[in-house]
Amino acid sequence: MRKSLIASLAFLLAASTSALAAGASDGVVKIGILNDQSGVYADFGGKSSVEAAKMAAEDFGGKVLGVPIEIVNADHQNKPDIASNIARQWYDQDKVDAIMELTTSSVALAVQAVGKEKKKIDIVTGAATTDLTGKQCSPYGFHWAYDTHALAVGTGGALVKQGGDTWFFLTADYAFGYSLEQQTSDFVKANGGKILGSVRHPLSSNDFSSFLLQAQSSGAKVIGLANAGLDTANAIKQASEFGISQSGQHLAALLFTLAEVHGIGLKAAQGLTLTEGYYWNLDDKSREFGKRFFARTGKMPNMVHAGTYSAVMQYLKAVQKAGTDDTDAVAKELHEMPVDDFFGRGGTVGANGRMIHDMYLLQVKKPEESKEPWDYFNVLATIPGKEAYIDPAKSGCDLVKQ
């Protein structure tokens, strides 16, 4: 009888171990949100992205494959070396299964390289460079919310069609800024426009006066702000003080979101044209998420926050469908599963990891046009995903069959 009991216990232990191996490998599915929480992009993503991730985990039910979902977070301070060190510790020691958000292109590229080396998944919602799904693509890397090509097609295309055919750029001096300027320039020139010049500024600039004066003196019809976060906000506020918009030149905020509009106010931001992948007041589905997010954070979400929720939810669905948190199995499901939520409606994921979904061309309302708090945008157009994003076959990613 004792032998029979021991055999039964051994069988149950073996069965439990086998089930754990087939499911969640270490009894938890852990997702890390790594972004800027104290610097120039703290409002752009920051702690609010962490809350969006937690919302997704809670909405999923708090568990997947019968084990808890855990969200951890850290501030990378916009430094690739710090981000890479955190990623290595998370992957090697802390049993983090996937890293997401990754504001700042240089950081995202560095962490994606670590993920490729370690065979771990990253899903980028906060960074913009197309290199993530181009020449530096990874079988475990995904790009979710937007990229520089989508922004160039949206904002650049709209202004050229409206007669804004001469441009001068104020560009953030790192990978994101270069990519955004280059792709917008290419699009402007392809549509008959001209680039009259550009100037680069360091990240986290406080004084844009000399840069704005160069842009003003160029005589360009459009001043393209190829930067983001507080840099864009400060440039817009100082341009307003200089009377640049009043003089007839148009400011194009190539990466500007609801969070930054709220920060500087409608008076300074009115008339700006921009592109986002989500707007809380678009329709009932968008409003439902927006109001729940507001109740939790005290502000309405932008595309980075909404995109982070979508990415976390899709990752958990992929784990559930795969029946395991094994990286290769989950990556396969992420590539094959359609994306159908309030953010990525009818979305698909290319072989290069790019999630293709519609973008929205928006214009900031005049103060008197706003009907309620956070009612900041007029929706000018919907940009179909296939127009907004580079065809994966032309992306330069060596994972895509030509």
Coordinates of C-alpha atoms in Angstrom, one line a residue:
M1 CA 0.0 0.0 0.0
R2 CA 2.9 2.3 0.9
K3 CA 4.5 1.6 -2.5
S4 CA 1.2 2.3 -4.2
L5 CA 0.9 5.7 -2.4
I6 CA 4.5 6.7 -3.2
A7 CA 3.9 5.7 -6.8
S8 CA 0.7 7.8 -6.9
L9 CA 2.5 10.8 -5.4
A10 CA 5.4 10.5 -7.9
F11 CA 2.9 10.3 -10.7
L12 CA 1.1 13.4 -9.6
L13 CA 4.4 15.3 -9.1
A14 CA 5.5 14.3 -12.6
A15 CA 2.2 15.3 -14.1
S16 CA 2.3 18.7 -12.3
T17 CA 5.9 19.3 -13.4
S18 CA 4.9 18.4 -17.0
A19 CA 1.9 20.7 -17.0
L20 CA 4.0 23.5 -15.6
A21 CA 6.6 23.0 -18.4
A22 CA 3.9 23.0 -21.0
G23 CA 2.3 26.1 -19.5
A24 CA 4.0 28.9 -17.6
S25 CA 7.6 27.8 -17.2
D26 CA 8.1 29.3 -13.7
G27 CA 4.6 29.7 -12.2
V28 CA 4.2 33.3 -13.3
V29 CA 3.9 35.4 -16.5
K30 CA 5.8 38.5 -15.9
I31 CA 5.8 41.6 -18.2
G32 CA 8.2 44.5 -17.8
I33 CA 7.2 48.1 -18.7
L34 CA 10.5 49.9 -19.3
N35 CA 10.3 53.6 -20.2
D36 CA 11.0 57.3 -19.3
Q37 CA 9.3 58.0 -16.0
S38 CA 11.1 61.2 -14.9
G39 CA 12.4 63.0 -18.0
V40 CA 11.3 64.6 -21.2
Y41 CA 8.9 61.8 -22.1
A42 CA 7.3 61.2 -18.7
D43 CA 3.9 62.5 -19.8
F44 CA 4.2 60.9 -23.2
G45 CA 4.2 57.4 -21.7
G46 CA 5.7 57.2 -18.2
K47 CA 3.8 55.8 -15.2
S48 CA 0.5 56.1 -17.1
S49 CA 1.8 53.3 -19.5
V50 CA 2.4 51.2 -16.4
E51 CA -1.3 51.7 -15.4
A52 CA -2.4 50.8 -18.9
A53 CA -0.5 47.6 -18.7
K54 CA -2.0 46.8 -15.3
M55 CA -5.5 47.5 -16.7
A56 CA -4.9 45.0 -19.4
A57 CA -3.7 42.3 -17.0
E58 CA -6.7 42.9 -14.7
D59 CA -9.1 42.9 -17.7
F60 CA -7.6 39.6 -18.8
G61 CA -8.5 38.2 -15.4
G62 CA -5.2 38.5 -13.5
K63 CA -4.1 35.0 -14.6
V64 CA -3.1 33.2 -17.8
L65 CA -2.6 29.4 -18.1
G66 CA -3.6 29.2 -14.4
V67 CA -0.8 31.4 -13.1
P68 CA -0.6 35.0 -12.0
I69 CA 0.2 37.9 -14.4
E70 CA 2.7 40.3 -12.9
I71 CA 3.6 43.8 -14.2
V72 CA 7.0 45.2 -13.2
N73 CA 8.4 48.6 -14.3
A74 CA 11.5 50.7 -14.3
D75 CA 12.8 54.1 -15.5
H76 CA 15.5 53.8 -18.2
Q77 CA 16.2 57.6 -18.1
N78 CA 16.5 57.7 -21.9
K79 CA 19.9 56.0 -21.7
P80 CA 20.5 52.8 -23.8
D81 CA 23.1 51.5 -21.5
I82 CA 20.9 51.7 -18.4
A83 CA 18.0 50.2 -20.4
S84 CA 20.2 47.3 -21.6
N85 CA 21.4 46.5 -18.1
I86 CA 17.8 46.5 -16.7
A87 CA 16.7 44.3 -19.6
R88 CA 19.5 41.8 -18.9
Q89 CA 18.7 41.6 -15.2
W90 CA 15.0 41.2 -16.0
Y91 CA 15.5 38.5 -18.5
D92 CA 18.4 36.6 -16.7
Q93 CA 17.5 37.0 -13.0
D94 CA 14.0 38.3 -12.5
K95 CA 12.2 35.9 -14.9
V96 CA 10.6 38.6 -17.0
D97 CA 9.0 37.1 -20.1
A98 CA 8.5 40.2 -22.2
I99 CA 9.5 43.9 -22.1
M100 CA 7.2 46.6 -23.5
E101 CA 6.7 50.3 -24.1
L102 CA 10.4 51.3 -24.5
T103 CA 10.1 55.1 -25.2
T104 CA 13.1 56.5 -27.1
S105 CA 14.3 54.9 -30.3
S106 CA 17.9 54.4 -29.2
V107 CA 16.7 52.6 -26.0
A108 CA 14.2 50.4 -28.0
L109 CA 16.9 49.4 -30.5
A110 CA 19.3 48.5 -27.6
V111 CA 16.7 46.5 -25.7
Q112 CA 15.5 44.7 -28.8
A113 CA 19.1 43.6 -29.5
V114 CA 19.2 42.2 -26.0
G115 CA 15.9 40.4 -26.5
K116 CA 17.2 38.9 -29.8
E117 CA 20.3 37.6 -28.0
K118 CA 18.3 36.2 -25.1
K119 CA 15.4 34.9 -27.2
K120 CA 12.9 37.1 -25.4
I121 CA 10.0 39.1 -26.7
D122 CA 9.8 42.9 -26.8
I123 CA 6.8 44.9 -28.0
V124 CA 7.6 48.6 -28.6
T125 CA 4.8 51.2 -28.2
G126 CA 6.7 54.3 -27.2
A127 CA 9.6 54.5 -29.7
A128 CA 9.2 55.5 -33.4
T129 CA 12.1 54.4 -35.6
T130 CA 11.3 52.1 -38.5
D131 CA 14.7 50.4 -38.0
L132 CA 12.9 48.3 -35.3
T133 CA 11.1 46.4 -38.1
G134 CA 13.6 47.2 -40.8
K135 CA 17.3 46.6 -40.9
Q136 CA 17.4 45.9 -37.1
C137 CA 14.4 43.6 -36.9
S138 CA 14.2 40.6 -34.7
P139 CA 12.1 37.4 -34.7
Y140 CA 11.1 38.3 -31.2
G141 CA 10.6 42.1 -31.7
F142 CA 7.3 43.8 -32.4
H143 CA 6.4 47.4 -33.1
W144 CA 2.8 48.3 -32.1
A145 CA 1.5 51.9 -31.8
Y146 CA 3.1 54.0 -34.5
D147 CA 6.4 54.7 -36.3
T148 CA 8.1 57.5 -38.1
H149 CA 6.8 56.4 -41.5
A150 CA 3.1 56.6 -40.3
L151 CA 3.7 60.1 -38.9
A152 CA 5.4 61.3 -42.1
V153 CA 2.5 60.0 -44.3
G154 CA -0.1 61.5 -42.0
T155 CA 1.1 65.0 -41.0
G156 CA 3.6 65.5 -43.9
G157 CA 1.1 64.3 -46.5
A158 CA -1.7 66.5 -45.2
L159 CA 0.3 69.7 -45.2
V160 CA 1.8 69.2 -48.7
K161 CA -1.7 68.7 -50.1
Q162 CA -2.8 71.9 -48.4
G163 CA 0.0 73.9 -50.0
G164 CA 2.7 73.5 -47.4
D165 CA 5.3 72.7 -50.0
T166 CA 8.5 74.2 -48.4
W167 CA 9.8 72.8 -45.1
F168 CA 12.4 73.6 -42.4
F169 CA 13.1 71.0 -39.7
L170 CA 13.9 71.3 -36.0
T171 CA 15.2 67.9 -35.2
A172 CA 16.0 66.0 -32.0
D173 CA 19.7 64.9 -32.2
Y174 CA 19.3 61.1 -32.0
A175 CA 18.0 58.2 -34.0
F176 CA 14.3 59.0 -33.7
G177 CA 14.7 62.6 -34.9
Y178 CA 16.9 61.7 -37.8
S179 CA 14.5 59.0 -39.0
L180 CA 11.4 61.2 -38.6
E181 CA 13.1 64.1 -40.5
Q182 CA 14.4 61.8 -43.3
Q183 CA 11.1 60.0 -43.9
T184 CA 9.0 63.2 -43.8
S185 CA 11.5 64.9 -46.2
D186 CA 11.3 62.0 -48.6
F187 CA 7.5 62.2 -48.6
V188 CA 7.5 66.0 -49.0
K189 CA 9.9 65.8 -52.0
A190 CA 8.0 62.9 -53.6
N191 CA 4.9 65.1 -53.6
G192 CA 6.7 68.1 -55.2
G193 CA 7.8 69.9 -52.1
K194 CA 11.2 71.3 -51.1
I195 CA 13.3 71.1 -48.0
L196 CA 14.9 74.5 -47.2
G197 CA 17.1 73.4 -44.3
S198 CA 17.2 71.9 -40.9
V199 CA 18.8 72.3 -37.5
R200 CA 19.4 69.7 -34.7
H201 CA 19.0 70.3 -31.0
P202 CA 20.0 68.2 -28.0
L203 CA 17.4 66.1 -26.1
S204 CA 15.7 68.0 -23.3
S205 CA 16.3 71.5 -24.6
N206 CA 14.9 74.4 -22.7
D207 CA 15.8 77.2 -25.1
F208 CA 14.7 76.9 -28.8
S209 CA 15.1 80.6 -29.6
S210 CA 18.1 80.3 -31.9
F211 CA 16.7 77.2 -33.7
L212 CA 13.3 78.9 -34.2
L213 CA 15.0 82.1 -35.5
Q214 CA 16.8 80.0 -38.1
A215 CA 13.5 78.3 -39.1
Q216 CA 11.7 81.7 -39.3
S217 CA 14.4 83.2 -41.4
S218 CA 14.3 80.3 -43.9
G219 CA 10.9 81.5 -45.1
A220 CA 9.6 77.9 -45.1
K221 CA 5.9 77.6 -45.1
V222 CA 6.1 74.7 -42.7
I223 CA 8.4 74.2 -39.7
G224 CA 8.5 70.5 -39.0
L225 CA 9.2 69.6 -35.3
A226 CA 11.0 66.3 -35.6
N227 CA 11.1 65.8 -31.8
A228 CA 8.7 64.7 -29.1
G229 CA 7.5 65.2 -25.5
L230 CA 8.6 68.3 -23.6
D231 CA 10.9 69.3 -26.5
T232 CA 8.0 69.7 -28.8
A233 CA 5.9 71.4 -26.2
N234 CA 8.7 73.9 -25.4
A235 CA 9.3 74.6 -29.1
I236 CA 5.6 75.3 -29.7
K237 CA 5.3 77.6 -26.7
Q238 CA 8.3 79.6 -27.7
A239 CA 7.2 79.7 -31.3
S240 CA 3.9 81.2 -30.1
E241 CA 5.9 83.8 -28.1
F242 CA 7.8 84.7 -31.2
G243 CA 4.6 85.1 -33.2
I244 CA 5.7 82.5 -35.8
S245 CA 2.3 81.1 -36.5
Q246 CA 0.7 84.5 -36.6
S247 CA 3.2 85.5 -39.3
G248 CA 1.9 82.8 -41.6
Q249 CA 4.3 79.9 -41.0
H250 CA 2.7 76.6 -40.0
L251 CA 4.0 74.4 -37.2
A252 CA 3.8 70.7 -37.9
A253 CA 4.2 68.6 -34.8
L254 CA 5.4 65.4 -36.3
L255 CA 5.1 63.5 -33.0
F256 CA 2.7 65.2 -30.6
T257 CA 0.0 63.6 -28.6
L258 CA -3.0 64.4 -26.5
A259 CA -0.8 64.5 -23.3
E260 CA 1.4 67.2 -24.7
V261 CA -1.6 69.3 -26.0
H262 CA -3.1 69.1 -22.5
G263 CA 0.3 70.2 -21.1
I264 CA 0.6 73.4 -23.1
G265 CA -3.2 74.2 -23.5
L266 CA -5.4 74.8 -26.5
K267 CA -4.4 78.5 -26.8
A268 CA -0.8 77.7 -27.7
A269 CA -1.5 74.4 -29.6
Q270 CA -4.6 75.5 -31.6
G271 CA -4.3 74.8 -35.3
L272 CA -1.5 72.2 -35.0
T273 CA -1.8 69.3 -37.3
L274 CA -0.7 65.9 -36.0
T275 CA -1.1 62.2 -36.3
E276 CA -2.0 59.6 -33.7
G277 CA -3.0 56.0 -33.7
Y278 CA -5.8 56.5 -31.1
Y279 CA -8.1 59.3 -29.9
W280 CA -10.3 58.8 -26.9
N281 CA -13.2 60.7 -28.3
L282 CA -13.2 58.9 -31.7
D283 CA -16.2 56.6 -30.9
D284 CA -17.9 54.6 -28.2
K285 CA -15.2 51.9 -28.0
S286 CA -12.5 54.6 -27.7
R287 CA -14.5 56.5 -25.1
E288 CA -15.1 53.4 -23.0
F289 CA -11.4 52.8 -22.5
G290 CA -10.6 56.5 -22.2
K291 CA -13.1 57.0 -19.4
R292 CA -11.9 54.0 -17.4
F293 CA -8.3 55.1 -17.9
F294 CA -9.2 58.6 -16.7
A295 CA -10.9 57.3 -13.6
R296 CA -7.6 55.5 -12.8
T297 CA -5.0 58.2 -13.7
G298 CA -6.8 61.5 -13.8
K299 CA -6.1 62.0 -17.5
M300 CA -7.2 60.7 -20.9
P301 CA -4.9 58.3 -22.7
N302 CA -2.8 59.0 -25.8
M303 CA -1.8 56.4 -28.4
V304 CA 1.2 55.2 -26.3
H305 CA -1.0 54.4 -23.3
A306 CA -3.7 52.8 -25.4
G307 CA -1.1 51.0 -27.5
T308 CA 0.5 49.6 -24.3
Y309 CA -2.8 48.2 -23.1
S310 CA -3.4 46.6 -26.6
A311 CA 0.1 45.1 -26.7
V312 CA -0.1 43.6 -23.2
M313 CA -3.6 42.2 -24.0
Q314 CA -2.5 40.7 -27.3
Y315 CA 0.6 39.2 -25.7
L316 CA -1.6 37.5 -23.0
K317 CA -3.9 36.2 -25.7
A318 CA -1.0 34.8 -27.6
V319 CA 0.3 33.0 -24.4
Q320 CA -3.2 31.6 -23.8
K321 CA -3.5 30.4 -27.4
A322 CA 0.0 28.9 -27.4
G323 CA -0.7 27.1 -24.2
T324 CA 2.8 28.1 -23.0
D325 CA 5.0 31.1 -22.3
D326 CA 7.8 29.7 -24.5
T327 CA 9.2 32.5 -26.6
D328 CA 9.1 30.9 -30.0
A329 CA 5.6 29.6 -29.5
V330 CA 4.2 33.0 -28.3
A331 CA 6.1 34.9 -31.1
K332 CA 4.5 32.6 -33.7
E333 CA 1.0 33.4 -32.3
L334 CA 1.7 37.1 -32.2
H335 CA 2.7 37.0 -35.9
E336 CA -0.4 35.0 -36.9
M337 CA -3.2 36.3 -34.7
P338 CA -5.3 39.3 -35.9
V339 CA -5.5 42.3 -33.6
D340 CA -9.1 43.3 -33.0
D341 CA -9.6 45.8 -30.1
F342 CA -10.4 49.4 -29.6
F343 CA -6.9 50.3 -30.7
G344 CA -5.8 48.0 -33.5
R345 CA -9.1 47.5 -35.3
G346 CA -8.6 44.9 -38.0
G347 CA -4.9 45.0 -37.3
T348 CA -2.4 42.5 -38.7
V349 CA 1.2 41.8 -37.8
G350 CA 3.8 41.5 -40.6
A351 CA 6.7 39.0 -40.8
N352 CA 8.9 41.9 -39.7
G353 CA 6.9 42.4 -36.4
R354 CA 5.1 45.6 -37.5
M355 CA 1.5 45.8 -36.3
I356 CA -0.4 47.4 -39.2
H357 CA -3.4 49.5 -38.2
D358 CA -5.2 52.7 -39.1
M359 CA -3.9 56.1 -38.0
Y360 CA -5.8 59.3 -37.6
L361 CA -5.0 62.8 -38.9
L362 CA -6.0 65.3 -36.3
Q363 CA -6.1 69.1 -35.9
V364 CA -6.0 70.8 -32.5
K365 CA -9.3 72.7 -31.8
K366 CA -9.5 76.4 -31.0
P367 CA -10.4 76.9 -27.3
E368 CA -13.9 78.0 -28.2
E369 CA -14.5 74.7 -30.2
S370 CA -13.8 72.4 -27.2
K371 CA -17.1 71.1 -25.7
E372 CA -15.7 69.3 -22.6
P373 CA -12.4 68.7 -20.8
W374 CA -9.9 66.8 -23.1
D375 CA -12.0 67.4 -26.2
Y376 CA -9.0 68.7 -28.1
F377 CA -9.0 67.3 -31.6
N378 CA -11.0 67.5 -34.9
V379 CA -10.5 64.2 -36.8
L380 CA -9.6 65.3 -40.4
A381 CA -9.0 61.8 -41.9
T382 CA -8.4 58.1 -41.3
I383 CA -5.2 56.8 -42.8
P384 CA -5.6 53.1 -43.7
G385 CA -2.9 51.0 -42.2
K386 CA -1.6 49.8 -45.6
E387 CA -0.9 53.4 -46.5
A388 CA 0.5 54.4 -43.1
Y389 CA 3.1 51.7 -42.8
I390 CA 5.9 50.4 -45.0
D391 CA 5.1 47.1 -46.8
P392 CA 7.0 44.5 -44.8
A393 CA 8.5 43.2 -48.0
K394 CA 10.1 46.6 -48.6
S395 CA 11.1 47.2 -45.0
G396 CA 14.7 45.9 -45.3
C397 CA 14.0 43.2 -42.6
D398 CA 15.9 40.0 -43.5
L399 CA 13.1 37.9 -41.9
V400 CA 10.7 38.8 -44.7
K401 CA 10.6 36.5 -47.7
Q402 CA 11.0 38.6 -50.8

